Coordinates of C-alpha atoms and ligand atoms in Angstrom, one line a residue:
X1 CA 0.0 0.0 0.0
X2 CA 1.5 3.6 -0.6
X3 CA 3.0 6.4 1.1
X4 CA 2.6 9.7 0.8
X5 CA 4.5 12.7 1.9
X6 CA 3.4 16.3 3.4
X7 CA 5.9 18.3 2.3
X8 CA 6.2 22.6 2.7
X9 CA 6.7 24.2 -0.5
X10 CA 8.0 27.7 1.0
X11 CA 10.2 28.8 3.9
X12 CA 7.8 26.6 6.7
X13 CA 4.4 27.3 9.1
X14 CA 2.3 26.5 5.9
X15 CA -0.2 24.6 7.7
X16 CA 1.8 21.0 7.6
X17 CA 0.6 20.1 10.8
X18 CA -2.8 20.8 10.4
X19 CA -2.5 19.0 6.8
X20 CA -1.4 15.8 8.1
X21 CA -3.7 16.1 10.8
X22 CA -6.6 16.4 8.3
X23 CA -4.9 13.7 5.8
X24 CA -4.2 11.2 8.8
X25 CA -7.9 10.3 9.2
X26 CA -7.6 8.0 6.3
X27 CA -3.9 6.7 7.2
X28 CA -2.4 4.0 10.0
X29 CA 1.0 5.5 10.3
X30 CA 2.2 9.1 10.5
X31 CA 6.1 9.2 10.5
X32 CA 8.2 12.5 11.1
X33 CA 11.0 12.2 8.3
X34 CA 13.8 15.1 9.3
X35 CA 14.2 18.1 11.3
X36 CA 13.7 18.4 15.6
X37 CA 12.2 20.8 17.8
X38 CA 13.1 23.9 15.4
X39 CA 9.4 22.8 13.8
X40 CA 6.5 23.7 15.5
X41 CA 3.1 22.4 13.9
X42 CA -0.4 24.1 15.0
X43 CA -3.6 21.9 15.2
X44 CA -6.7 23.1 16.6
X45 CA -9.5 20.8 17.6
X46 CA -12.8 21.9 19.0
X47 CA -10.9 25.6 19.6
X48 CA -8.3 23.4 21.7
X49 CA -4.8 24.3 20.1
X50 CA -2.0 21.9 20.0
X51 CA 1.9 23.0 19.1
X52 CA 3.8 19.7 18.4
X53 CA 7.6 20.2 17.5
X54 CA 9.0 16.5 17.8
X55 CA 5.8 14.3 17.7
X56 CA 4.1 13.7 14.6
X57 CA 0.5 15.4 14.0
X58 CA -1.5 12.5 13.6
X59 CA -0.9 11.6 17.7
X60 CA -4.3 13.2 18.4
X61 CA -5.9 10.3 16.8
X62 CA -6.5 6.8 18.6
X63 CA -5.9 4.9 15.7
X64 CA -2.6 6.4 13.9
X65 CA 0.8 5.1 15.2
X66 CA 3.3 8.0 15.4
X67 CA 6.5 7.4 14.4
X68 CA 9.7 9.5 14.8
X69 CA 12.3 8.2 11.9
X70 CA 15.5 7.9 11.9
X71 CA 16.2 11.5 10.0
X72 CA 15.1 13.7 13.1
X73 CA 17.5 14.8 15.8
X74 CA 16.0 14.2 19.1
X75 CA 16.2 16.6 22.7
X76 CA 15.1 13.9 24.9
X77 CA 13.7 16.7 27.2
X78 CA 12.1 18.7 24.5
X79 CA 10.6 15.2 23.8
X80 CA 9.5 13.8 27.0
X81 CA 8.1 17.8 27.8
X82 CA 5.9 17.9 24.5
X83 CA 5.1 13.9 25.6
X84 CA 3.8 15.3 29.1
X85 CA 1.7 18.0 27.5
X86 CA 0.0 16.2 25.4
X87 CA -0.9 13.7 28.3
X88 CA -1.9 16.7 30.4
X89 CA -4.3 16.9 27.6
X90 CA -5.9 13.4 27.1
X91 CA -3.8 12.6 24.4
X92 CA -3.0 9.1 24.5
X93 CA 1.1 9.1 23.3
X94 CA 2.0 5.6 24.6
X95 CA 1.5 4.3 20.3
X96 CA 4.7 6.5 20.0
X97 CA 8.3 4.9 18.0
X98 CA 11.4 6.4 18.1
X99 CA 13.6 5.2 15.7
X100 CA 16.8 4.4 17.4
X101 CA 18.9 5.3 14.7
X102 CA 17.7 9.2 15.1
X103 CA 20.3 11.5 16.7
X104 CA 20.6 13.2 19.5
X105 CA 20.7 17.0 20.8
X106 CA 22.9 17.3 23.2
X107 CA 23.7 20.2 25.7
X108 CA 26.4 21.5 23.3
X109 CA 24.5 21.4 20.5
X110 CA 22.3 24.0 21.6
X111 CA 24.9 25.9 23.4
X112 CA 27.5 25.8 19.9
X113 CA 23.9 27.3 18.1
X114 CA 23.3 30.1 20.2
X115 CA 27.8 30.9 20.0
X116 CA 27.7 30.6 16.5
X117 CA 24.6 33.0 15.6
X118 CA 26.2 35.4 18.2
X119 CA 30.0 35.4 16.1
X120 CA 27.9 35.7 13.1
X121 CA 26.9 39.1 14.7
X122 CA 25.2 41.0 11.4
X123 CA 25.6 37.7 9.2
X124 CA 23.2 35.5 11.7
X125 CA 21.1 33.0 10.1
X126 CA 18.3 34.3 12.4
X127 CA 18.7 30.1 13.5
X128 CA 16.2 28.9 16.3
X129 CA 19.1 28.0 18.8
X130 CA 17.8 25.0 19.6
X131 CA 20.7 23.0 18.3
X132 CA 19.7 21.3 15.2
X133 CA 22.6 22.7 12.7
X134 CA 25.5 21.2 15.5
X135 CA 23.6 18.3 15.7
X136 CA 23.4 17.4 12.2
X137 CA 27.1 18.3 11.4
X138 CA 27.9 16.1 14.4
X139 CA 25.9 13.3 12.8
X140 CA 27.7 14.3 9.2
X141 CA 30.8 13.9 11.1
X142 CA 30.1 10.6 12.7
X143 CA 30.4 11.5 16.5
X144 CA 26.5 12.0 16.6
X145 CA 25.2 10.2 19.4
X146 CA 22.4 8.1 18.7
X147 CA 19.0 7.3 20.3
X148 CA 20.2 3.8 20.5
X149 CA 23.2 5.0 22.4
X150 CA 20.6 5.2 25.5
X151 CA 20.2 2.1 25.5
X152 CA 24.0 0.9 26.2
X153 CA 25.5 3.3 29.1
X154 CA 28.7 2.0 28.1
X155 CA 28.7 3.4 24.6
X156 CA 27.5 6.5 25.6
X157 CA 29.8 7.1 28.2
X158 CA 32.4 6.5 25.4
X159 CA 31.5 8.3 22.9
X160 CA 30.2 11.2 25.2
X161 CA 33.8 11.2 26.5
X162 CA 35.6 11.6 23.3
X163 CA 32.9 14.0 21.5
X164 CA 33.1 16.3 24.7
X165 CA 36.7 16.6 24.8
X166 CA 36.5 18.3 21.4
X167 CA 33.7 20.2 22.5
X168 CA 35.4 21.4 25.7
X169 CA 38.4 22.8 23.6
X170 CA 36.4 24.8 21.3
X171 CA 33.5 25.9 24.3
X172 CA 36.7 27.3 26.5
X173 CA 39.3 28.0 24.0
X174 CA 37.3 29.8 21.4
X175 CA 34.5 30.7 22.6
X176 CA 36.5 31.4 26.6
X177 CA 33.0 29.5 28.0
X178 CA 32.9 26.8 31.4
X179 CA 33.8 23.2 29.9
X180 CA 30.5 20.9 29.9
X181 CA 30.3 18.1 32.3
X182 CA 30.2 14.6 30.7
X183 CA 29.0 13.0 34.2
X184 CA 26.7 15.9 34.4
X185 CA 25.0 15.1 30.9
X186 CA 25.5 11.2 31.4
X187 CA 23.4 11.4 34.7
X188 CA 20.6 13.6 33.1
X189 CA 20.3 11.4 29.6
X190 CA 21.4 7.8 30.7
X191 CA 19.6 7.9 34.7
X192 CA 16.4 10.3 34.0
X193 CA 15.7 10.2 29.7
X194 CA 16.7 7.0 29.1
X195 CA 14.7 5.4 31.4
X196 CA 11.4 6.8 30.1
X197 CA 12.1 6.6 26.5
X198 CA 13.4 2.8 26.7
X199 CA 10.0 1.7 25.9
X200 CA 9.5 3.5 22.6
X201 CA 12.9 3.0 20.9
X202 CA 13.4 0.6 18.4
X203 CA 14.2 -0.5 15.0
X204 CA 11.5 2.2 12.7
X205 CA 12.8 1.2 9.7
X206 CA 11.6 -3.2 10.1
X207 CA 8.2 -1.1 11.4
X208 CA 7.2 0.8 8.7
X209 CA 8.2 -1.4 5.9
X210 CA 6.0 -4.4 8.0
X211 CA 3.1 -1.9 8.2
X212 CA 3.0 -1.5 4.2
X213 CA 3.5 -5.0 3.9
X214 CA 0.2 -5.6 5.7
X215 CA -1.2 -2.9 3.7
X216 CA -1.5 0.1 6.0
X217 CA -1.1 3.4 4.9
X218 CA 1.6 5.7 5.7
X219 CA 1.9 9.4 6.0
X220 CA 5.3 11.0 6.3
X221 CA 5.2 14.5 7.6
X222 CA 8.0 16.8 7.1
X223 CA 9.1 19.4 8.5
X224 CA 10.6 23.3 7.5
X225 CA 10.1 23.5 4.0
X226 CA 11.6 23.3 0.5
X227 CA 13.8 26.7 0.4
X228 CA 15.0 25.4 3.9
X229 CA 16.2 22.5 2.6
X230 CA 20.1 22.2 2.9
X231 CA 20.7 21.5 -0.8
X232 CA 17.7 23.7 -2.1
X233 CA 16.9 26.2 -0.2
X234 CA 18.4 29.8 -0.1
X235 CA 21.8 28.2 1.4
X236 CA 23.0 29.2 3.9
X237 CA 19.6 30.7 5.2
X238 CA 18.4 27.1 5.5
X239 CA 18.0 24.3 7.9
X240 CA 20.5 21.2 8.0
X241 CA 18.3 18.5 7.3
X242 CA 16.5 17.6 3.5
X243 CA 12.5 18.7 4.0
X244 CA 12.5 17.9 0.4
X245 CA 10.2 14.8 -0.5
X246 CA 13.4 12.9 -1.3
X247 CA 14.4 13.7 2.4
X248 CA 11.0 11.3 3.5
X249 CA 13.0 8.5 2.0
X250 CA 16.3 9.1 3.9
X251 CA 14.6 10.4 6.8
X252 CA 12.0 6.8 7.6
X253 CA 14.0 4.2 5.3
X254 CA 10.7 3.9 2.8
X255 CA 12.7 3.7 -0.9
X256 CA 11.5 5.6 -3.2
X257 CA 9.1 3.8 -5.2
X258 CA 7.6 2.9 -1.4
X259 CA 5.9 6.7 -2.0
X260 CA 2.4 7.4 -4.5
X261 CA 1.6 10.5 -3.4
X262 CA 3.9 14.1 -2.8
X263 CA 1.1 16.8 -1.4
X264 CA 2.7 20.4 -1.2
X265 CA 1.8 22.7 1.4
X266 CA 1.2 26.5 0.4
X267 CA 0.2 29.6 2.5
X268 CA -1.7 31.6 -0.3
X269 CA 0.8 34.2 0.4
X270 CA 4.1 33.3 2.4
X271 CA 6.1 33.5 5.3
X272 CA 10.0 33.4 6.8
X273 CA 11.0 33.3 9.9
X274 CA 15.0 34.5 10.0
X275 CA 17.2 36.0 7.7
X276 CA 17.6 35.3 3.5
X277 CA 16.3 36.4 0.6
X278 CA 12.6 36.9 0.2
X279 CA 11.9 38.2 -3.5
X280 CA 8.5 39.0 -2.3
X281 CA 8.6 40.6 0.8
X282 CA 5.8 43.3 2.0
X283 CA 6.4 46.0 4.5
X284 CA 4.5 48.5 5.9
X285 CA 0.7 48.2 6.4
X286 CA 0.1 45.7 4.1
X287 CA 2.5 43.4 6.1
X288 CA 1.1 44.2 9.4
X289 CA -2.3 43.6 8.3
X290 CA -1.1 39.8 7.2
X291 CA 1.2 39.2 10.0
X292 CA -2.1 40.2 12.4
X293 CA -4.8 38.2 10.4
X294 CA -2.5 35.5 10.0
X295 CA -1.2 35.7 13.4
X296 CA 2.1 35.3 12.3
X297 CA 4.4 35.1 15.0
X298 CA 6.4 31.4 15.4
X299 CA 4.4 28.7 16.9
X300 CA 7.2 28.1 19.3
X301 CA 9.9 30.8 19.1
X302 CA 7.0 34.2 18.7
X303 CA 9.5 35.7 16.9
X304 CA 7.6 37.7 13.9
X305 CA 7.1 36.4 10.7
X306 CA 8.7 38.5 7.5
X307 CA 5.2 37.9 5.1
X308 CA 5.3 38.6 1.1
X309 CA 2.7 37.3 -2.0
X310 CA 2.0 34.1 -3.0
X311 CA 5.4 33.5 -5.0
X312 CA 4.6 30.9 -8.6
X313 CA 8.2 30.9 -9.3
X314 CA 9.3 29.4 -6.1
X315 CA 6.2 27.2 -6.0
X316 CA 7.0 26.1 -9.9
X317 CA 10.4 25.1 -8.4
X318 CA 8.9 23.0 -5.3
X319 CA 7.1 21.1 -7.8
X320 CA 9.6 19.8 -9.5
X321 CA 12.1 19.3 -6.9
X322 CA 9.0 17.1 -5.0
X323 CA 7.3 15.9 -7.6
X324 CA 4.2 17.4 -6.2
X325 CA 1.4 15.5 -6.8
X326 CA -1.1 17.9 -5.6
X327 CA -1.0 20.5 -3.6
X328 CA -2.9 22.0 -0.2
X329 CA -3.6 25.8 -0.1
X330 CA -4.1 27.2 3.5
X331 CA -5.0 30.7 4.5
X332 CA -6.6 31.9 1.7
X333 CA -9.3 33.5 4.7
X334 CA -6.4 35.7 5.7
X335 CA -6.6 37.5 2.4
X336 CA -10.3 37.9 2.7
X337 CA -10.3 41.4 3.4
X338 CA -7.7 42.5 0.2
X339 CA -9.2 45.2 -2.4
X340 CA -6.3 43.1 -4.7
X341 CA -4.0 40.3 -4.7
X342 CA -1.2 40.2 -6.0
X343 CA 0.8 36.8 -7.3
X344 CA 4.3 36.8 -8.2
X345 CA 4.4 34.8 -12.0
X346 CA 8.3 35.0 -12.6
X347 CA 11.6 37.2 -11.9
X348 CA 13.3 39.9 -13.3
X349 CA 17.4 40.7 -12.9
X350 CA 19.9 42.3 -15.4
X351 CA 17.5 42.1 -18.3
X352 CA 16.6 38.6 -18.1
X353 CA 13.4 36.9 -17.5
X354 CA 13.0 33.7 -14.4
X355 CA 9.8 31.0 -14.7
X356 CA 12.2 29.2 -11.8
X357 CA 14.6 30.9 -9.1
X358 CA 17.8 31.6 -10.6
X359 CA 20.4 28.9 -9.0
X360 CA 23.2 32.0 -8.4
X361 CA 22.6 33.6 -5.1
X362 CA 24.0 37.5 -6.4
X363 CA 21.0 37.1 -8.8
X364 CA 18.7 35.7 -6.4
X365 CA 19.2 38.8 -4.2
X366 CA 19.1 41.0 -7.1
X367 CA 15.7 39.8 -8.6
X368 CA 12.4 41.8 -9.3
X369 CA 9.7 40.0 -8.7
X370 CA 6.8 40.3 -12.1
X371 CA 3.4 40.3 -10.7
X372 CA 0.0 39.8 -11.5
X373 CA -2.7 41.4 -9.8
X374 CA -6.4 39.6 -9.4
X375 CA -8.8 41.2 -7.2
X376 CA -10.4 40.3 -4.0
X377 CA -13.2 39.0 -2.5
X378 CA -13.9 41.3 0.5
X379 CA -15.9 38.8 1.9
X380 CA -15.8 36.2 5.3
X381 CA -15.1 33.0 4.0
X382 CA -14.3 31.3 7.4
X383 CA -17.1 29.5 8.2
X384 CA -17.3 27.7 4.1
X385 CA -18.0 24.4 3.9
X386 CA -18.0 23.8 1.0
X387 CA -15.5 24.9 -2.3
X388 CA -19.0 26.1 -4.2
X389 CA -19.6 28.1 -1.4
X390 CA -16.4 30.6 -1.7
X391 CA -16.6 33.7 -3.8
X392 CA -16.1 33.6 -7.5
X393 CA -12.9 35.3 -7.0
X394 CA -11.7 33.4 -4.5
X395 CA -12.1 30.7 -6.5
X396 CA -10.8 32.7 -9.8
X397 CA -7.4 32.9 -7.5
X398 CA -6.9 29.3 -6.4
X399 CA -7.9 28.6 -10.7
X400 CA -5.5 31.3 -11.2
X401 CA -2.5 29.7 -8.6
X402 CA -2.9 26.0 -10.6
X403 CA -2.9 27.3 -14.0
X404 CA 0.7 29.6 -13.0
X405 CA 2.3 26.8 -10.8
X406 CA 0.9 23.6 -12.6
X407 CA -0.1 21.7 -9.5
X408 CA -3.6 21.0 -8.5
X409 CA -4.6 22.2 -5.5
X410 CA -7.2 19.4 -4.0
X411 CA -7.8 21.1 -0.4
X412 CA -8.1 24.7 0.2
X413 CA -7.8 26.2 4.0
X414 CA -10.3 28.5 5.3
X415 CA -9.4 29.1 8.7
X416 CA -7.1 27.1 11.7
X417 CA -9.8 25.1 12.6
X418 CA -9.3 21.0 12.1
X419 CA -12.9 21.1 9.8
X420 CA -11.7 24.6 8.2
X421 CA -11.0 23.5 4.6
X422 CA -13.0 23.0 1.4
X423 CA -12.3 20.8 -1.4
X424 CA -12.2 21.9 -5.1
X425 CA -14.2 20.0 -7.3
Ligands
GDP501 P1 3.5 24.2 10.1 O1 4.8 24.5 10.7 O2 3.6 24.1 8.6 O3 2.8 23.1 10.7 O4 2.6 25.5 10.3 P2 2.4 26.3 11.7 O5 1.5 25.5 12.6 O6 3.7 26.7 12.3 O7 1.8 27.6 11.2 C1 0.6 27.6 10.5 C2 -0.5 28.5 11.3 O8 -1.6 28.7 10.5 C3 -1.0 27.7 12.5 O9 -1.2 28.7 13.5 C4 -2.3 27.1 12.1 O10 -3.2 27.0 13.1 C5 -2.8 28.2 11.1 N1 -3.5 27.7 10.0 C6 -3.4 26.5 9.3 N2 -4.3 26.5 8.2 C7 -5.0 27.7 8.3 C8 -6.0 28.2 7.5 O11 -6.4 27.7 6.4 N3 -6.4 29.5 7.9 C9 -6.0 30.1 9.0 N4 -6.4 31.3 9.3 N5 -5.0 29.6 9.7 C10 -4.5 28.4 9.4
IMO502 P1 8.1 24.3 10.6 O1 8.3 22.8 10.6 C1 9.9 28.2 9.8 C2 14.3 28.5 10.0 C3 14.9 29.3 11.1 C4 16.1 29.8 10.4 C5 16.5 28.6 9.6 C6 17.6 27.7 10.3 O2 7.3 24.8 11.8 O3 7.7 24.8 9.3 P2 17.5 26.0 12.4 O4 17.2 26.3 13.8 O5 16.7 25.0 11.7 O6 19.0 25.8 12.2 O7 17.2 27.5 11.7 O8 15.4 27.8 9.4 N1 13.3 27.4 10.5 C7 12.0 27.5 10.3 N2 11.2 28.5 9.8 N3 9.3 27.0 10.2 C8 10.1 26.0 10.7 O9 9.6 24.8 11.0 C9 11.5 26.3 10.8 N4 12.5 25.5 11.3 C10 13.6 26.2 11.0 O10 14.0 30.4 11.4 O11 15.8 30.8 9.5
MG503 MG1 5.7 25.9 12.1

C-alpha cells in the first residue's frame, strides 16, 4: 500500500501540521521524516490548540501510530516535555516509536547554536538556537550520538567522553566559556531520559516497511520546507536537514518507489522566519495587516514572521524538486479582506526573465519580482464548507495559482480550525 508525503513548498508554518492532521484520518501510520524541535506544527481541535515540535500530527488520533524516523535529531527533554503536555491533555502518546537510529541533541548542540549566531553578529542566520545545525554536522561527522546510544550506558559514556573533549576545547578556547560536564550530561540522559524513553525506541525502519506490507497506509510529515532544505533552499539561510520529498526517503527508510503521493503545502501568500532572501517581501501596512490576520508570529519561538505574496516561481520550483502531486492551499481566509492580490508569475534581474529561481545567489538577491494582480473577494469565507460556497474570486485565485504553478490544489484552507477547509471540485 503507498506512502505519501506532506511536504512545505515555501520557507515553513504552511499549515503541515494541520494538513497531516486532516490527511491522517484516512492513514495508520504518521512518520516525522527530518528536522527536531526547530518545527512547531499548530492543530486546533474543538478551539483546543496543540503546538507539536517532535511528535508527529496524527498523535491526536486513537488509531494512527506515530512514528519519529531515523532522520530527526532528538532533545530527549524537549521530547518527554511535548510527551507530558499532550498527556496533560488526554492525548493518548503511549503508540509512539522512536527510531533508534535518530540522533541526539545534546547540551552543546544548543549551546554551539546560540555561540555561532552570536560570532555571526550581522551575518546570523536568524537560527532557532535549539541545536539542530550542530547536531546534524555532528551526525555528518560521525560523533552524533544516537538514540540507540541510551540504550548501552557503556557506549555512551564513550562516545560522550571523546565527542566532549572536542567540545570542551572549542567551548573554552574559542569561545572562553565553562567546559560541559560529561557526568553531568551522562546522569541527566542515561539515569532520568533513558529510562522513560526505553519503551519507545526501536528498530523504525523493520516497522514501517511491516506496516506497508500488511497494507497500511503511511503518511510521512516533514518538516521546515523546500527553500529550507540544505541543498535547495536559499543556502545558507536554510535548515540542516533535507525537508525535500526525497528527504522522506532518507529520513523513515521507505525507498522511493515505497511513496504514490507528494502533497505540497502552500500559505496563499508566504512566510519566513529568519534571515535570506525573500523576493516578495511586503512592508508596511500591508504586512502588518497579514502578520495580524494571519497571526504570524512562530508557533514556538513568537519571533515575527517576514510575510510577502504568493510566489509561482518558487512554487514552480517546489514542484519539480518534490514531484508534487497535488498541492494543499491554506489561509486563503487571511486574504479575505484585500481590495487586490497580488501573485508573483516570474523574476526579473539584469534584463533577463525567471519562470524558476535563478540557482546564483548574487542574482537571487538582485531579482524583481513580475506580478500579476487579481482582485479580492472582500468577503468572510471562514465558516465555508463547501469549495461552491467561496466567492467567484476566491475561487478565480486558487484557478488562477494551478494554471501559474501547474499543480492542482485538491484542499483549500479557510481558517485554523481541524474542519476549516473546502475541497475543489
Ligand atoms: P507548520 O509549521 O507548517 O505546521 O505551520 P504552523 O503550525 O507553524 O503555522 C501555521 C499556522 O496557521 C498555525 O497557527 C495554524 O493553526 C494556522 N492555519 C493553518 N491552516 C490555516 C488556514 O487555512 N487558515 C488560517 N487562518 N490559519 C490556518
Ligand atoms: P516548521 O516545521 C519556519 C528556520 C529558522 C532559520 C533557519 C535555520 O514549523 O515549518 P535552524 O534552527 O533550523 O537551524 O534554523 O530555518 N526554520 C523554520 N522556519 N518554520 C520552521 O519549521 C523552521 N525551522 C527552522 O527560522 O531561518
Ligand atoms: Mg511551524
Amino acid at each position: 500500500m503507498p506512502a505519501t508525503v506532506v511536504v512545505g513548498t515555501q520557507w515553513g508554518d504552511e499549515g503541515k501540521g494541520k494538513l497531516t492532521d486532516l490527511l491522517a484520518r484516512d492513514m495508520d501510520m504518521v512518520v516525522r521524516y527530518q528536522g527536531g524541535h526547530n518545527a512547531g506544527h499548530r492543530i486546533v481541535v474543538n478551539g483546543e490548540a496543540f503546538a507539536l515540535q517532535l511528535v508527529p500530527s496524527g498523535v491526536l488520533y486513537p488509531h494512527i501510530i506515530p512514528v519519529i524516523g531515523n532522520g530527526v535529531v532528538i532533545d530527549p527533554a524537549v521530547l518527554l516535555a511535548e510527551l507530558d503536555s499532550l498527556i496533560a491533555k488526554g492525548v493518548d502518546v503511549s503508540r509512539l516509536l522512536v527510531s533508534g537510529n535518530a540522533h541526539l541533541i545534546m547540551p552543546y548542540h544548543q549551546e554551539l547554536d546560540r555561540l555561532t549566531e552570536r560570532f555571526l553578529g550581522k551575518n546570523a542566520l536568524g537560527t532557532t538556537k535549539r541545536g539542530i545545525g550542530p547536531a546534524y554536522a555532528d551526525k555528518s561527522s560521525r560523533v552524533g550520538l544516537r538514540v540507540q546510544d541510551l540504550l548501552d550506558p557503556k557506549i555512551f559514556r564513550e562516545k560522550l567522553d571523546v565527542v566532549l573533549h572536542e567540545k570542551n576545547l572549542i567551548l573554552t578556547k574559542i569561545y572562553n566559556r565553562p567546559a560541559i560536564s560529561a557526568q553531568a550530561i551522562a546522569e541527566q540522559y542515561l539515569d532520568e531520559f533513558a529510562l522513560r524513553l526505553a519503551p519507545m525506541i526501536g528498530d523504525t525502519v523493520g516497522v514501517v516497511h511491516g506496516a506497508l506490507d500488511q497494507g497500511q497506509r503511511i503518511l510521512l510529515e516533514g518538516a521546515q520546507a523546500t527553500f529550507l532544505d540544505l541543498d535547495h533552499g536559499t543556502y545558507p539561510f536554510v535548515t540542516s536537514s533535507n525537508p525535500v520529498a526525497g528527504g522522506a526517503c532518507t529520513g523513515s527508510g521507505l525507498g522511493p518507489r515505497d511513496i504514490t503521493g507528494i502533497v505540497g503545502i502552500a500559505k496563499a501568500y508566504i512566510t519566513r522566519v529568519g534571515a535570506g532572501p525573500f523576493p516578495t517581501e511586503l512592508d508596511g501596512d500591508l504586512a502588518e495587516l497579514l502578520v495580524e490576520r494571519g497571526h504570524e508570529f512562530g508557533t514556538n519561538t513568537g519571533r515575527r514572521r517576514r510575510v510577502g505574496w504568493f510566489d509561482a516561481v518558487m512554487a514552480r520550483q517546489a514542484a519539480r524538486l518534490n514531484s508534487l502531486t497535488e498541492m494543499a492551499l491554506t489561509k486563503l481566509d487571511v486574504l479575505d479582506t484585500l481590495e487586490e492580490i497580488s501573485v508573483c508569475v516570474g523574476y526579473e534581474a539584469n534584463g533577463v526573465h525567471y519562470d524558476y529561481p535563478p540557482y546564483h545567489q548574487s542574482v537571487l538577491h538582485d531579482v524583481k519580482p513580475v506580478f500579476e494582480v487579481l482582485p479580492g473577494w472582500k468577503t468572510d469565507i471562514t465558516a465555508s464548507t463547501k469549495y461552491d460556497q467561496l466567492p467567484s474570486a476566491a475561487k478565480d485565485y486558487v484557478r488562477f495559482l494551478e494554471e501559474t504553478t501547474g499543480v492542482t490544489i485538491s484542499v483549500v484552507g479557510v481558517g485554523p480550525g481541524r474542519e476549516q477547509f473546502v475541497r475543489p471540485t
